[in-house]
XYZ file of C-alpha atoms in Angstrom:
317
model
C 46.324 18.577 -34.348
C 46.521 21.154 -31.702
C 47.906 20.477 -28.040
C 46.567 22.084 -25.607
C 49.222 24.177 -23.333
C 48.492 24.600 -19.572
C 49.303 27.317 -17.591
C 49.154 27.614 -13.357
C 47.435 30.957 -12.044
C 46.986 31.619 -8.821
C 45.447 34.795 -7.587
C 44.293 36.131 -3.898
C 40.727 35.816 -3.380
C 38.897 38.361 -1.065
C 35.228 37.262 -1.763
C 33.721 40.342 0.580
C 34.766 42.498 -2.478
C 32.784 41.410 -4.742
C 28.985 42.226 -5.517
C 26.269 39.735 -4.946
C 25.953 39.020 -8.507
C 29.830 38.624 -9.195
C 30.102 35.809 -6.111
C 27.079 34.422 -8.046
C 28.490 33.886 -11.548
C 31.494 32.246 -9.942
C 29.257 30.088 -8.004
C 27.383 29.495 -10.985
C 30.484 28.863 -13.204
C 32.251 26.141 -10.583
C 29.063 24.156 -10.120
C 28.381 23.641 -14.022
C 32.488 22.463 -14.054
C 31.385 20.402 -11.072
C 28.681 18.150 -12.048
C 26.961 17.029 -14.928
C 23.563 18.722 -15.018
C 20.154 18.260 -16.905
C 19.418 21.969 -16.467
C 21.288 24.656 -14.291
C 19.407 28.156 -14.144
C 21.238 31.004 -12.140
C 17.936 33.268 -10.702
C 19.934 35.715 -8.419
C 20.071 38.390 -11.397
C 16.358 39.003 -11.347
C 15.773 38.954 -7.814
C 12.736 37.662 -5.644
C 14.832 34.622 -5.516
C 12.645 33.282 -2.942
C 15.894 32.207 -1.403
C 17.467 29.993 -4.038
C 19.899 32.381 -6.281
C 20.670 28.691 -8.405
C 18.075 25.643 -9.276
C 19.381 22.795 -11.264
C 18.367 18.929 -11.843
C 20.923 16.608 -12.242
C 20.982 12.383 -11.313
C 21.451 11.111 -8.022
C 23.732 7.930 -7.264
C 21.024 5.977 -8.287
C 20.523 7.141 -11.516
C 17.353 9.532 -10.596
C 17.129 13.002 -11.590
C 16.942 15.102 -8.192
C 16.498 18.752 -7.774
C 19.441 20.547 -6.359
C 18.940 23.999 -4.731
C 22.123 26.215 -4.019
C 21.880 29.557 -1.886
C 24.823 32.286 -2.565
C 25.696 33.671 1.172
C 28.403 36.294 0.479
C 28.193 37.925 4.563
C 30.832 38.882 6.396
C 29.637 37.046 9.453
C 28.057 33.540 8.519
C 25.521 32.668 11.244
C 23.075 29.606 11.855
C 19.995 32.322 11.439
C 21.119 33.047 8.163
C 21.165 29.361 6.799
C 18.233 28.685 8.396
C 16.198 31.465 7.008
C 17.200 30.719 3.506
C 16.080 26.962 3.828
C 12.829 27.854 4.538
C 12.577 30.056 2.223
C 13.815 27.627 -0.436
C 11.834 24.840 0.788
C 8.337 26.759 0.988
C 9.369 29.020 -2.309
C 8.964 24.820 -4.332
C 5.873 22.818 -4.577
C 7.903 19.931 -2.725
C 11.626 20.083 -0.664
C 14.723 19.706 -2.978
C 16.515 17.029 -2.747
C 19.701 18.369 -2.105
C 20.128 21.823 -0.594
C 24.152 23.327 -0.604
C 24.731 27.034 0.391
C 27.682 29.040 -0.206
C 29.512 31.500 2.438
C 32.175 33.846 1.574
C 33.873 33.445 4.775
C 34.361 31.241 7.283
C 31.650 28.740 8.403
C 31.930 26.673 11.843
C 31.554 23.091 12.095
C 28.871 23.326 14.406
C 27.321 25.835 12.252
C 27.468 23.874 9.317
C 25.956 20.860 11.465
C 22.959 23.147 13.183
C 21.848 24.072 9.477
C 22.133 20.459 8.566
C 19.517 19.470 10.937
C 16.947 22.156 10.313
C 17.136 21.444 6.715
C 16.764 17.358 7.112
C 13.773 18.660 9.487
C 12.308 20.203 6.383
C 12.777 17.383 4.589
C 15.750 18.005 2.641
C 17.639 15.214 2.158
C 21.680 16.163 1.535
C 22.257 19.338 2.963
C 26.208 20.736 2.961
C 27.299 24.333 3.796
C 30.652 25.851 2.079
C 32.697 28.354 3.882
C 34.556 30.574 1.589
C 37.797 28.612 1.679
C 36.167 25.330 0.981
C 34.504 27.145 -2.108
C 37.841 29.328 -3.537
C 39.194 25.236 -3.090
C 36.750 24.333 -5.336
C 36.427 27.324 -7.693
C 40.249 26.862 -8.694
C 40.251 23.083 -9.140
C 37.001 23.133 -11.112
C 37.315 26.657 -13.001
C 40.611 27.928 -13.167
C 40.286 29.388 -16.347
C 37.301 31.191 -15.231
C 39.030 32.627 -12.498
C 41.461 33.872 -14.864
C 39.752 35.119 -16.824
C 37.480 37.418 -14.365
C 41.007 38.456 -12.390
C 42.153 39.804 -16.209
C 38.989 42.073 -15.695
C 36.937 40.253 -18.050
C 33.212 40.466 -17.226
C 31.049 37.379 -17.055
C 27.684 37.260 -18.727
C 24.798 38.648 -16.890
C 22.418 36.462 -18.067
C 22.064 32.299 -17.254
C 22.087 31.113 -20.644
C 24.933 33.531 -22.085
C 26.672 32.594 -18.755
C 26.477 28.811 -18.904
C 27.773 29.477 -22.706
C 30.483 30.948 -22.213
C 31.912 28.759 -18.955
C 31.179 25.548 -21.394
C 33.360 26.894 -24.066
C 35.622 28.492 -22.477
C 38.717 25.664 -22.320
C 40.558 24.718 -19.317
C 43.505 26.762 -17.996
C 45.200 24.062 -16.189
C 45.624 20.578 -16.787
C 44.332 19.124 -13.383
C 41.256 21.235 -14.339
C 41.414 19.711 -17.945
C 41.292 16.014 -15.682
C 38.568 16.777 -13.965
C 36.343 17.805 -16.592
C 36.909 14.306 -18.688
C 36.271 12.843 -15.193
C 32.625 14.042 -14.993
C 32.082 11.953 -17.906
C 32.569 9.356 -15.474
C 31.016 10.038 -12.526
C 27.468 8.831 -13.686
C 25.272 5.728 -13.747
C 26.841 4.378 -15.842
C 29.776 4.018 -14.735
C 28.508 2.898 -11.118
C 25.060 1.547 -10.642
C 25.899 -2.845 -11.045
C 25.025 -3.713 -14.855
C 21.912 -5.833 -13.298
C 20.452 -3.126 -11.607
C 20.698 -0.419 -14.396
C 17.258 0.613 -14.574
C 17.556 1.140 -18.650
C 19.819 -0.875 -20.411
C 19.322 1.201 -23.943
C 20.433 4.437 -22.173
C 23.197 2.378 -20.402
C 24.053 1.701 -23.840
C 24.308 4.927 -25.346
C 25.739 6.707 -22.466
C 28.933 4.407 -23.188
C 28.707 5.033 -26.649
C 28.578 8.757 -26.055
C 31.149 8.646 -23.588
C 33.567 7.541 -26.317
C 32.690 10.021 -28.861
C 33.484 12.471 -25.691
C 36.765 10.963 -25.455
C 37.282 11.031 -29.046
C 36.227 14.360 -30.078
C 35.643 16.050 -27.007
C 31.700 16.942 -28.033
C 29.709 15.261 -24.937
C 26.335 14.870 -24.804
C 24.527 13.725 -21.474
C 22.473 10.736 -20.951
C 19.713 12.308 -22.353
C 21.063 14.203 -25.257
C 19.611 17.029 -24.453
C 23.001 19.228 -23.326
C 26.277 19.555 -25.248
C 29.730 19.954 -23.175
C 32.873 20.379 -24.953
C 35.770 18.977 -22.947
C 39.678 17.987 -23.448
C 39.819 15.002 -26.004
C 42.061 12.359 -24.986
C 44.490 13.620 -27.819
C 44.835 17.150 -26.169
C 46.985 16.005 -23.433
C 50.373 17.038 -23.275
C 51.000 14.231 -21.464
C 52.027 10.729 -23.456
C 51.277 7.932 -21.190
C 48.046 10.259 -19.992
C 47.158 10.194 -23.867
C 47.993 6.784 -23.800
C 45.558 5.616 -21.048
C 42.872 7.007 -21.862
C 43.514 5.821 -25.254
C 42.757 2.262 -23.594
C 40.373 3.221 -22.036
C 38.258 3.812 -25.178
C 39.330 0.537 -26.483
C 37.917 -1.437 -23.339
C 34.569 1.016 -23.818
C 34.317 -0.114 -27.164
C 35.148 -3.930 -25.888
C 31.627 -3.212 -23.488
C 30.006 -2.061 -26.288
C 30.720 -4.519 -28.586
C 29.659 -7.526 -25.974
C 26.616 -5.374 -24.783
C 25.478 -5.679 -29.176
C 26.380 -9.175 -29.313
C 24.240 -10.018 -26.076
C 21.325 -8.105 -27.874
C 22.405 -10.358 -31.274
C 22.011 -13.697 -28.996
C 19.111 -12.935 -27.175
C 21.458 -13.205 -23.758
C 20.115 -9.775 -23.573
C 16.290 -8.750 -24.261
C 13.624 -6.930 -23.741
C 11.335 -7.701 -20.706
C 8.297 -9.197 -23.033
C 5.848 -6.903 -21.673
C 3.932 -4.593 -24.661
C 4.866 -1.196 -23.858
C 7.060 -0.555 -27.169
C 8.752 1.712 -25.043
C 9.554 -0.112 -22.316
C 13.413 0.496 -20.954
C 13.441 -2.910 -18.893
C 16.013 -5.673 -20.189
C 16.630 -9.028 -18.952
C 20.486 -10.057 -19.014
C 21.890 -13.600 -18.195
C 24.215 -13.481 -15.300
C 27.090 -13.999 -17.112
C 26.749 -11.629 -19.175
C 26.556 -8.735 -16.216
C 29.940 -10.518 -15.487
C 30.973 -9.694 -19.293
C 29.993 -6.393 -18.770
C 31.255 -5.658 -15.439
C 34.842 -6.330 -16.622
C 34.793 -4.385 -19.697
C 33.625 -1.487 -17.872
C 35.893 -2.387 -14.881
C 39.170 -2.041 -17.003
C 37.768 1.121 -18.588
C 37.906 2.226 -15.191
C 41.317 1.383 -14.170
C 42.656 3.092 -17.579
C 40.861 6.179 -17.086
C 41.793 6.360 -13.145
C 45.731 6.108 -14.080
C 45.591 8.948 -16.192
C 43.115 10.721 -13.212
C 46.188 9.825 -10.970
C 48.409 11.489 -12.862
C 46.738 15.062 -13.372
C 46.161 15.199 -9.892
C 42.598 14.332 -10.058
C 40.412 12.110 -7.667
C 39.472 8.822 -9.107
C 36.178 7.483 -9.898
């Protein structure tokens, strides 16, 4: 087996020297490291962008899949006209307003600025608005891509295209091992891993997203709640780290303890389908003690895979 050897870079970042389209790739790159999307598409390149250079769909806290709009603002002088301008165009360039609306300055962005562009969007009915001045992006460009950064300081050029782009950032493996954290931690920061077992709104895809969750940690081959997306990220056994190795090693044992109780509920009948005749249908009913089952086994999945977040540095979930 191969372990994984981290490296720190650290490079100055003057974002005003780069072209609209290079700002956009690294945009582009740190959101996909950032969340775990449905679909990302990266529209700057072609122009008539009707104001949105990125468009993806990802889920909400709730488990809903939400449209997220992202404007690229590279200007040497961020001002409230500018935001503004570039909600409206998003907002009447969509049959309906995003959900969530977050544009991207290359400099720095007042509070009040921020705040003003807030409330015009939330008049448009945008629900989550947020503004990033260049320092709050460069924060999260090197925590979330470092090894992209790297790699486009060595002079490498990124793909022009959104496909051959999203490609390459998803293979590309982590430079750091903070960065290497935070990509096992999107696995994490769904649903799943959240929403209180007797609200889950699909039991079956609560199901697999566990089980899919520990072939991630296992293999580091992820698939998302829908199956439709492939991410490689660190396995577990790529750590250089022993007791990091070692934690989330439990961790995968109390995923497969969920799992295991979630299949013997279905054996028992304490969990079963809603009765109704839609073959289909997603809705299960689950005794009460089993959500307490459940909620425990997921709980101390938690706690192992937020000791080995602690360690590398990365937030827990």
């Amino acid at each position: 087996m191969t372990t994984i050897v981290f490296n720190q870079t650290v490079h100055p970042i003057n974002f005003s020297d780069l072209s609209g389209n290079e700002f956009e790739r690294l945009v582009f790159a740190t959101l996909l490291r950032m969340y775990a999307w449905h679909t990302l598409d990266w529209y700057g390149q072609t122009g008539g962008d009707k104001g949105r250079d990125i468009i993806g769909t990802r889920d909400d806290e709730y488990g809903n899949k939400v449209t997220v709009v992202v404007a690229c603002a590279n200007w040497k002088n961020f001002a409230v006209a500018k935001g503004n301008s570039d909600i409206d165009k998003i907002v009447k360039g969509l049959p309906e307003p995003p959900h969530e609306v977050i544009i991207i300055a290359g400099n720095d962005v007042s509070g009040a600025t921020k705040e003003k562009c807030r409330k015009h969007a939330e008049a448009k009915g945008v629900s989550v608005t947020t503004v990033w001045s260049g320092s709050e992006f460069e924060e999260r460009l090197r925590f979330h891509a470092a090894s992209v950064l790297e790699r486009f300081f060595k002079g490498e050029t990124l793909p022009d295209e959104s496909k051959a782009l999203q490609t390459s950032v998803l293979q590309l493996d982590p430079s750091t091992e903070r960065e290497a954290g935070e990509l096992v931690a999107l696995l994490f920061k769904r649903p799943a891993f959240s929403t209180p077992i007797f609200s889950e709104s699909s039991l079956p895809a609560f199901h697999q997203a566990i089980s899919d969750t520990i072939g991630a940690l296992n293999t580091g081959i992820w698939r998302d709640r829908e199956g439709a997306m492939i991410y490689r990220i660190p396995s577990r056994q790529s750590f250089p780290s022993t007791s990091v190795r070692e934690s989330l090693g439990n961790c995968v044992d109390a995923l497969n303890l969920l799992r295991i109780s979630f299949d013997d509920g279905i054996r028992t009948g304490k969990i079963h389908p809603c009765g109704c005749d839609k073959a289909d249908c997603p809705t299960f009913m689950i005794e009460h003690r089993y959500c307490e089952i459940l909620e425990r086994h997921r709980a101390e999945a938690l706690q192992f895979a937020n000791k080995a977040f602690t360690e590398l540095g990365v937030d827990q979930v």
